[in-house]
Coordinates of C-alpha atoms in Angstrom, one line a residue:
X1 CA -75.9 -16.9 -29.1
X2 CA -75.8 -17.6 -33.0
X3 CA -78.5 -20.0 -32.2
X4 CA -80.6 -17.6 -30.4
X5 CA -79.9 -15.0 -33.4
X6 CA -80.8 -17.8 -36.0
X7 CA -84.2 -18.1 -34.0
X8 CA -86.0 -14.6 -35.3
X9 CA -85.1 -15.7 -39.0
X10 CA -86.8 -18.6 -38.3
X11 CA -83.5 -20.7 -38.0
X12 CA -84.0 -22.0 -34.3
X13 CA -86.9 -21.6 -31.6
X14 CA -85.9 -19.8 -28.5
X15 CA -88.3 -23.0 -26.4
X16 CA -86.2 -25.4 -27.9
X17 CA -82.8 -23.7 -27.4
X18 CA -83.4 -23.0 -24.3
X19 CA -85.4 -26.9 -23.3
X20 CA -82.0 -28.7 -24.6
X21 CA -79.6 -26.4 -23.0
X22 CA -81.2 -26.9 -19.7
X23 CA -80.6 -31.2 -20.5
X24 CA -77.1 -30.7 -21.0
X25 CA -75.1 -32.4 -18.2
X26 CA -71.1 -30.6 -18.2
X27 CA -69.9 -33.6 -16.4
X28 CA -70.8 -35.8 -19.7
X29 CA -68.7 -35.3 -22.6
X30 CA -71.2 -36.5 -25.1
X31 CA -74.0 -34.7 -23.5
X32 CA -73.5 -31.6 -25.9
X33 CA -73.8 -34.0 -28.7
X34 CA -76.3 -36.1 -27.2
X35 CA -79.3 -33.9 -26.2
X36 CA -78.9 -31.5 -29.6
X37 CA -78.5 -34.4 -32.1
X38 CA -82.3 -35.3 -29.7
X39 CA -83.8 -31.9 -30.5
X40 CA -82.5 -31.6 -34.1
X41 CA -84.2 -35.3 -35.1
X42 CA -87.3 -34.4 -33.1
X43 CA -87.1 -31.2 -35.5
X44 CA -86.2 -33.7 -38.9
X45 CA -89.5 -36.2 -38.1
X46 CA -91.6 -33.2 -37.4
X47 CA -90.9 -32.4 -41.1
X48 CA -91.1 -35.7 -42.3
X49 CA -94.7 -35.9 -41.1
X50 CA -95.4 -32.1 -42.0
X51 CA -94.4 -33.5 -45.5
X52 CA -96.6 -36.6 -45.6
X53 CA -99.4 -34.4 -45.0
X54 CA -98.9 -32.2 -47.6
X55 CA -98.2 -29.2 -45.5
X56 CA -94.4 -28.2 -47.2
X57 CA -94.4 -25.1 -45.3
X58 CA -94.4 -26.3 -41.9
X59 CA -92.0 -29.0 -43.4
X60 CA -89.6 -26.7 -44.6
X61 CA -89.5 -24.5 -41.2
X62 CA -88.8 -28.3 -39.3
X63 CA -85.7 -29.0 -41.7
X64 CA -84.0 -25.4 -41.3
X65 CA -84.4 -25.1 -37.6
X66 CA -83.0 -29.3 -37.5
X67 CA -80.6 -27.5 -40.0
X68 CA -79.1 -25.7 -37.0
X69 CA -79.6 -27.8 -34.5
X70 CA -77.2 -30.7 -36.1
X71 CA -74.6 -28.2 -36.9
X72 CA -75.0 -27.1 -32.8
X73 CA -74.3 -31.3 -32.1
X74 CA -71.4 -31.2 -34.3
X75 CA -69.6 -27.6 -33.2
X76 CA -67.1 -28.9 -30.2
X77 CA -64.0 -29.2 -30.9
X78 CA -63.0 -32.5 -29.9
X79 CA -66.3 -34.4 -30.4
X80 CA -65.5 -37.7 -31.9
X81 CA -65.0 -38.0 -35.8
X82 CA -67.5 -40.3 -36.1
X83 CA -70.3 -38.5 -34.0
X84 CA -69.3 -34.8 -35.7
X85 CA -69.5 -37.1 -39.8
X86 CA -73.0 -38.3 -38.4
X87 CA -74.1 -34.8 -37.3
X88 CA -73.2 -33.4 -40.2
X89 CA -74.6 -35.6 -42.9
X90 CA -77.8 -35.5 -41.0
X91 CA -77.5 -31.4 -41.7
X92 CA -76.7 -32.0 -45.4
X93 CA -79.7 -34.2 -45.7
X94 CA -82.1 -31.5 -43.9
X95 CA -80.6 -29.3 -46.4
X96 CA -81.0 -31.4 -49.4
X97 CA -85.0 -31.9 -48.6
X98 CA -85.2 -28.3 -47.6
X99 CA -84.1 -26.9 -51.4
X100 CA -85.6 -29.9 -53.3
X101 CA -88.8 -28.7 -51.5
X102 CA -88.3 -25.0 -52.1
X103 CA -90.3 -22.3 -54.1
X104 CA -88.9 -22.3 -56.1
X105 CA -86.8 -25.4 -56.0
X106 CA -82.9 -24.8 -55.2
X107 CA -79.8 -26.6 -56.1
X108 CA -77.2 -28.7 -55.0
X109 CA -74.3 -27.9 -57.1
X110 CA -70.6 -29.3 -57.0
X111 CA -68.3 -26.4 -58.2
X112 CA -64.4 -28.1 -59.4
X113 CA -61.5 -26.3 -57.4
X114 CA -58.7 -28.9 -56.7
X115 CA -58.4 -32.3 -58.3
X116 CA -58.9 -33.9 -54.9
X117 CA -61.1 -31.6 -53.6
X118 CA -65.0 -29.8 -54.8
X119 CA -66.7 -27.6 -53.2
X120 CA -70.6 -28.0 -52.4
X121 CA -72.5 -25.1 -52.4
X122 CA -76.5 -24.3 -52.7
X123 CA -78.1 -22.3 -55.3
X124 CA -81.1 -20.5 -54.6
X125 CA -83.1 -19.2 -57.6
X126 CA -84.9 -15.8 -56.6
X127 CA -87.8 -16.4 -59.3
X128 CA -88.9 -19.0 -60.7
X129 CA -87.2 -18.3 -64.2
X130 CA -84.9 -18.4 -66.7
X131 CA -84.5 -14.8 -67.3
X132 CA -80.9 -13.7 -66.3
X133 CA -81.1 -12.3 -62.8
X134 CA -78.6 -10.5 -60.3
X135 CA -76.8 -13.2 -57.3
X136 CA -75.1 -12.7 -54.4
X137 CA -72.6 -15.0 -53.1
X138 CA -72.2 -15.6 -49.9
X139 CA -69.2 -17.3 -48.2
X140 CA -68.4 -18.5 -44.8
X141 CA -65.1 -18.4 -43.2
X142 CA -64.0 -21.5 -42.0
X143 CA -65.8 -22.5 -38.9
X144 CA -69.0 -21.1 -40.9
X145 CA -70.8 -23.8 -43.2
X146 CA -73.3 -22.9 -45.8
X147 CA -76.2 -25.0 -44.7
X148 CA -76.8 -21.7 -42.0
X149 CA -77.4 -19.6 -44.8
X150 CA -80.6 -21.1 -46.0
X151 CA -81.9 -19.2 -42.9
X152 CA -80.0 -16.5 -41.9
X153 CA -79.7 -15.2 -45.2
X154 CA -81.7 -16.4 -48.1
X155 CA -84.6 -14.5 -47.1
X156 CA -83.1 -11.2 -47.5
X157 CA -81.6 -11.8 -51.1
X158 CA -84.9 -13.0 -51.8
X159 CA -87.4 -10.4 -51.2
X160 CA -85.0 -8.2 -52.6
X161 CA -85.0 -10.3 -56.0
X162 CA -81.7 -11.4 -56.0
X163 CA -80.8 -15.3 -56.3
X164 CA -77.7 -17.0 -53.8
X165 CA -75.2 -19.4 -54.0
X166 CA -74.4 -20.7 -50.6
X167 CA -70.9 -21.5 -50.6
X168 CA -68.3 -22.7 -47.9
X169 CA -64.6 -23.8 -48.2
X170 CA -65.1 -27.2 -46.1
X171 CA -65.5 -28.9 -49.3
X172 CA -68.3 -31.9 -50.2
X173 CA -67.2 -34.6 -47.6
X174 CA -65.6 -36.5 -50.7
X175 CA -62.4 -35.4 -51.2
X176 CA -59.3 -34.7 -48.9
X177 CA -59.6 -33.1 -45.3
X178 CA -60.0 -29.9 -45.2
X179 CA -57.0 -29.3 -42.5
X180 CA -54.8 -30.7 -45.6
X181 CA -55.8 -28.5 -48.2
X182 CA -55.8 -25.2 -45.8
X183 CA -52.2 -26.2 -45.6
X184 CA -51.3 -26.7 -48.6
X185 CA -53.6 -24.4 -50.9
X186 CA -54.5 -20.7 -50.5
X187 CA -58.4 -20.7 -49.4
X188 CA -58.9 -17.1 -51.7
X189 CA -57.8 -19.2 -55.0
X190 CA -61.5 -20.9 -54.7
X191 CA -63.0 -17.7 -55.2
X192 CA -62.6 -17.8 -58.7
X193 CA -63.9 -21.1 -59.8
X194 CA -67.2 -20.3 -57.8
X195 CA -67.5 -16.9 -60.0
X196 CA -66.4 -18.9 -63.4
X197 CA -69.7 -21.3 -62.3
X198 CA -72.3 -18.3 -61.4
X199 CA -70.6 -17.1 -65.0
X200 CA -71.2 -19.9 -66.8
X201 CA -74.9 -20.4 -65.8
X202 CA -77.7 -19.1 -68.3
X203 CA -79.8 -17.5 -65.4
X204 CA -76.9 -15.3 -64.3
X205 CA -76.8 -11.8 -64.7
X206 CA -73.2 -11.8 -65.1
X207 CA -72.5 -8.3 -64.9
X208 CA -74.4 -8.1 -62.0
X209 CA -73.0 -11.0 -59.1
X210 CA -72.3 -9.6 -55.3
X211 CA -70.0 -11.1 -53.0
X212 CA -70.8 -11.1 -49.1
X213 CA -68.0 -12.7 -47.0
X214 CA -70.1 -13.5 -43.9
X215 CA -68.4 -13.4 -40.7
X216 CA -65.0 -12.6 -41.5
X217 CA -61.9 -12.9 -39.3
X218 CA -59.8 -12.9 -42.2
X219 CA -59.2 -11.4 -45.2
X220 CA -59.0 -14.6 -47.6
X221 CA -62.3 -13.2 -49.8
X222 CA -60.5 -9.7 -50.2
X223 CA -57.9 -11.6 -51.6
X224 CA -59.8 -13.6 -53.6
X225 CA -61.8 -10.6 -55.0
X226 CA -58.8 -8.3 -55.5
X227 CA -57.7 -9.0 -59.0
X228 CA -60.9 -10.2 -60.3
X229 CA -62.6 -7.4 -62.0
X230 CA -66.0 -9.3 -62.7
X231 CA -67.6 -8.7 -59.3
X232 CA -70.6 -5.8 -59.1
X233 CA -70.1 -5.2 -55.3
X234 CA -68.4 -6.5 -52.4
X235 CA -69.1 -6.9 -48.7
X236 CA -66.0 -8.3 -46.4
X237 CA -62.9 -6.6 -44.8
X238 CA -61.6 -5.3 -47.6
X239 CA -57.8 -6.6 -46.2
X240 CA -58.0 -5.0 -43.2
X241 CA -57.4 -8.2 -41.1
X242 CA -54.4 -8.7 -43.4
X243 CA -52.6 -5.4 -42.2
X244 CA -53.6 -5.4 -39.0
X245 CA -51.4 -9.1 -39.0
X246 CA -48.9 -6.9 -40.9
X247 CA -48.9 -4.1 -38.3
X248 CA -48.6 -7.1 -35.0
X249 CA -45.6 -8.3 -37.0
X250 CA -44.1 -4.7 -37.4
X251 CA -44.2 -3.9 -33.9
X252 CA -42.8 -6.7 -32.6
X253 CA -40.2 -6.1 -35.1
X254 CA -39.5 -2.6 -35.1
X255 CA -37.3 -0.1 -32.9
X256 CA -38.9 2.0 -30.3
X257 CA -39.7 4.9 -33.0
X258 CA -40.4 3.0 -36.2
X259 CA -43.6 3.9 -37.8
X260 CA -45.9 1.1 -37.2
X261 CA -49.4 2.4 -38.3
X262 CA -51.2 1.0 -41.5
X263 CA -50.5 2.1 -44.7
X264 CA -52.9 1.2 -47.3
X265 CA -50.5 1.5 -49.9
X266 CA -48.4 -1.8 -48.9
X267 CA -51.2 -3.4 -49.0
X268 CA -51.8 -5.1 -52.8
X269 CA -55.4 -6.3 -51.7
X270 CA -56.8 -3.0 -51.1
X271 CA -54.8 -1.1 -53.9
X272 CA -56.9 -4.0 -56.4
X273 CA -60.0 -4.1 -54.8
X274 CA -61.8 -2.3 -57.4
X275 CA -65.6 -3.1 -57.3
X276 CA -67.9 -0.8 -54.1
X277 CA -67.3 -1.9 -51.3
X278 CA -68.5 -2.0 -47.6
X279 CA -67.4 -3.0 -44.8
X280 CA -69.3 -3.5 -41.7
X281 CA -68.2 -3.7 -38.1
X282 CA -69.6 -4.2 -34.4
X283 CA -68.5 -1.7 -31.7
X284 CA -67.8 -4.6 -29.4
X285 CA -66.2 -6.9 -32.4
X286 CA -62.5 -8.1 -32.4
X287 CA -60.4 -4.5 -34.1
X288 CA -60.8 -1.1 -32.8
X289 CA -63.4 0.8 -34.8
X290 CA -61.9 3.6 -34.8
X291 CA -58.5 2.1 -36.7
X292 CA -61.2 0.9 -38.7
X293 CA -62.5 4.0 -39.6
X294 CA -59.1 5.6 -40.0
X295 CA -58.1 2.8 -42.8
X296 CA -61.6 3.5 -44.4
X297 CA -61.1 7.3 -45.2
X298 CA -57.5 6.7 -46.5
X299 CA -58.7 3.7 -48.8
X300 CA -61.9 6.4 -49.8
X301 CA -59.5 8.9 -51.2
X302 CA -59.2 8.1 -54.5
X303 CA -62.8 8.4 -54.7
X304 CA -63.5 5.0 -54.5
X305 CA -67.1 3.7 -53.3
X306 CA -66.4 2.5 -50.1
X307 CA -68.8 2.3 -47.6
X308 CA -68.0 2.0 -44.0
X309 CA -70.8 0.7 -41.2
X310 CA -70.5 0.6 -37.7
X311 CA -72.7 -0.7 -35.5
X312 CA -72.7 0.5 -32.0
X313 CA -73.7 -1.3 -28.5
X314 CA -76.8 0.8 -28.2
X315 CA -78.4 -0.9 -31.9
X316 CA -77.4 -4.3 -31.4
X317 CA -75.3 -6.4 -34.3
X318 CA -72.2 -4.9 -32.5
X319 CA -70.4 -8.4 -31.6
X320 CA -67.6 -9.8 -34.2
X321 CA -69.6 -10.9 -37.3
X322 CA -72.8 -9.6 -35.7
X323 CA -73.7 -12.6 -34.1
X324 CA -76.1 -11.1 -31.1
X325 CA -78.7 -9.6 -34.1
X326 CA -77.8 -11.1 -37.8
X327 CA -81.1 -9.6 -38.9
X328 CA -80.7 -6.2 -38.2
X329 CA -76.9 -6.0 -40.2
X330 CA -78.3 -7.9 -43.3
X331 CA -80.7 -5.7 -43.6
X332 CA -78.4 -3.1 -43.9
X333 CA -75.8 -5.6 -46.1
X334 CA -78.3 -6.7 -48.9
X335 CA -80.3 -3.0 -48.9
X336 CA -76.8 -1.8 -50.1
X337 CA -76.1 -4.8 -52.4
X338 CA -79.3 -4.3 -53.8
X339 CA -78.7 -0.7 -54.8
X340 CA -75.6 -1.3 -56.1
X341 CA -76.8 -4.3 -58.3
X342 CA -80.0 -2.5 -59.3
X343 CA -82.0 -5.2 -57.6
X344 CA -85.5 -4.3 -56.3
X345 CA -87.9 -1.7 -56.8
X346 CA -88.5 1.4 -54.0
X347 CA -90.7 2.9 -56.8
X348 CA -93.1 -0.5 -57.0
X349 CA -92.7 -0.8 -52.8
X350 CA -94.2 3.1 -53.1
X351 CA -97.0 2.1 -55.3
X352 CA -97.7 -1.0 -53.4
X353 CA -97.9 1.0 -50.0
X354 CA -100.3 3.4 -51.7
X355 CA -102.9 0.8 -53.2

């Protein structure tokens, strides 16, 4: 399904999907691996040859959608180490000729968290200048890598004039496993070193960096946002996934008439969020959205900008993390950012549809 979605942002080809799901033998446990490690290098040499020609726009489109398609060979869980490192570095590479090919060009940037441990991430200038400009970063959970945000993403910041930082907390393939660190480190502490790099960069509007916690089934970007003032706007759960572990735990806990229902007040995440907010939910997702709606209104009380969005079964997006239509929530996501950043002009897109 996400590679089906990827395919309408260019990400993916429904043919292609479809050509190398129909090869896969379930009676062969490399088979998975096999036939979309086959499509993704068909994908990569297609791009190799688009470049040799000179044609770096049918280049570009050949490394996203091999983008995808290696990150497809590497998904199952117990796919040897060695066939999931090999998938993976392929992806990185796509990636890597993908932004060094941009217009204009992105980054590969290496942002210092742990001593034994940096994290990669991507950095995709909006304009091709140096004037300060307004960034979103977006960051995966884990099970969500960066490299899928160069398609299913990146678009939408850019038309909207707003740079990205791609950012996940896997790490740059250097440094310890990231099993390790997730056990010994909190994953929201790596939060602020990515804002203190976006900070420290002379293109950055500093006063004006988003945060967009893409596909979340946790609440470690909340945290992560919650006592750091310097973010313009936020888009993730808000802490929500945090009380409703905190409400599990209470009723297994509690007597047959203990009050069990959430309280935003116990909550030190969503009493410090501070910047707007929005939170976005599928009908069909993984918490009830009407509990959802419920928390929202109590959180909104204090007049704080909070924004809730559901989407329902009959528009699509309504899965957890919107996988069955990405495009239509983003647009939704980065129209809000956008307003709260000051990014983009209605006025010019009036006077451009009048000319």
């Amino acid at each position: 399904m996400r590679l089906l979605a990827a395919a309408q942002e260019g990400g993916a080809t429904v043919s292609e999907c479809w050509l190398t799901a129909s090869r896969v033998d379930f009676t062969d446990d490399d088979s998975w691996y096999r036939e979309w490690t086959h499509t993704a290098d068909a994908s990569n040499e297609r791009g190799f040859a688009a470049f040799a020609d000179g044609y770096l726009v049918t280049a570009r489109s050949n490394w996203l959608r091999a983008i995808n398609y290696y990150q497809a060979a590497a998904y199952p869980f117990d796919l040897a180490p060695d066939k999931q490192r090999a998938a993976i570095s392929a992806m990185r590479e796509c990636a890597a000729n993908y932004l060094r090919h941009r217009e204009p060009r992105g980054e590969i940037v290496s942002i210092p968290w742990l001593s034994e441990y940096a994290l990669q991430a991507y950095y995709l200038p909006a304009r091709a200048t140096k004037d300060p400009s307004p960034v979103v970063i977006c960051v995966g959970e884990p099970g969500h890598r960066k490299e899928e945000y160069l398609s299913k993403l990146a678009r939408h910041a850019f038309e909207r004039g707003i740079s990205l930082l791609a950012v996940d907390v896997l790490g740059d393939g250097t440094g310890l496993p990231f099993e390790k660190v997730a056990q010994r480190h909190k994953l929201e502490l790596a939060i602020e070193p990515v804002m203190d790099y976006l900070v420290g960069r002379d293109d950055v509007d500093a006063d004006r960096i988003a945060i967009l916690g893409d596909g979340w089934s946790s609440s470690f970007v909340a945290r992560g946002i919650a006592f750091d003032p310097r973010f313009a706007a936020a888009v993730c759960d808000g802490g929500i996934w945090d009380l409703h572990e905190q409400e599990f735990l209470k009723r297994r806990m509690a007597t047959a008439d203990a009050d069990t229902r959430w309280c935003p007040a116990t909550s030190r995440t969503l009493r410090n969020v501070s910047c707007p907010l929005l939170i976005t939910v599928g009908e069909r997702g993984w918490l009830m959205t009407d509990r959802v709606a419920e928390l929202t209104e109590k959180l909104g009380a204090d007049r704080r900008d909070i924004t809730l969005k559901v989407f329902t079964c009959a528009e699509t997006a309504a899965a957890q993390g919107h996988i069955d239509n990405p495009t239509l929530a983003n647009e939704f996501i980065f129209d809000w950012i956008a307003a709260r950043l000051g990014a983009g002009s209605r006025s010019l897109d009036r006077q451009r549809l009048a000319l």
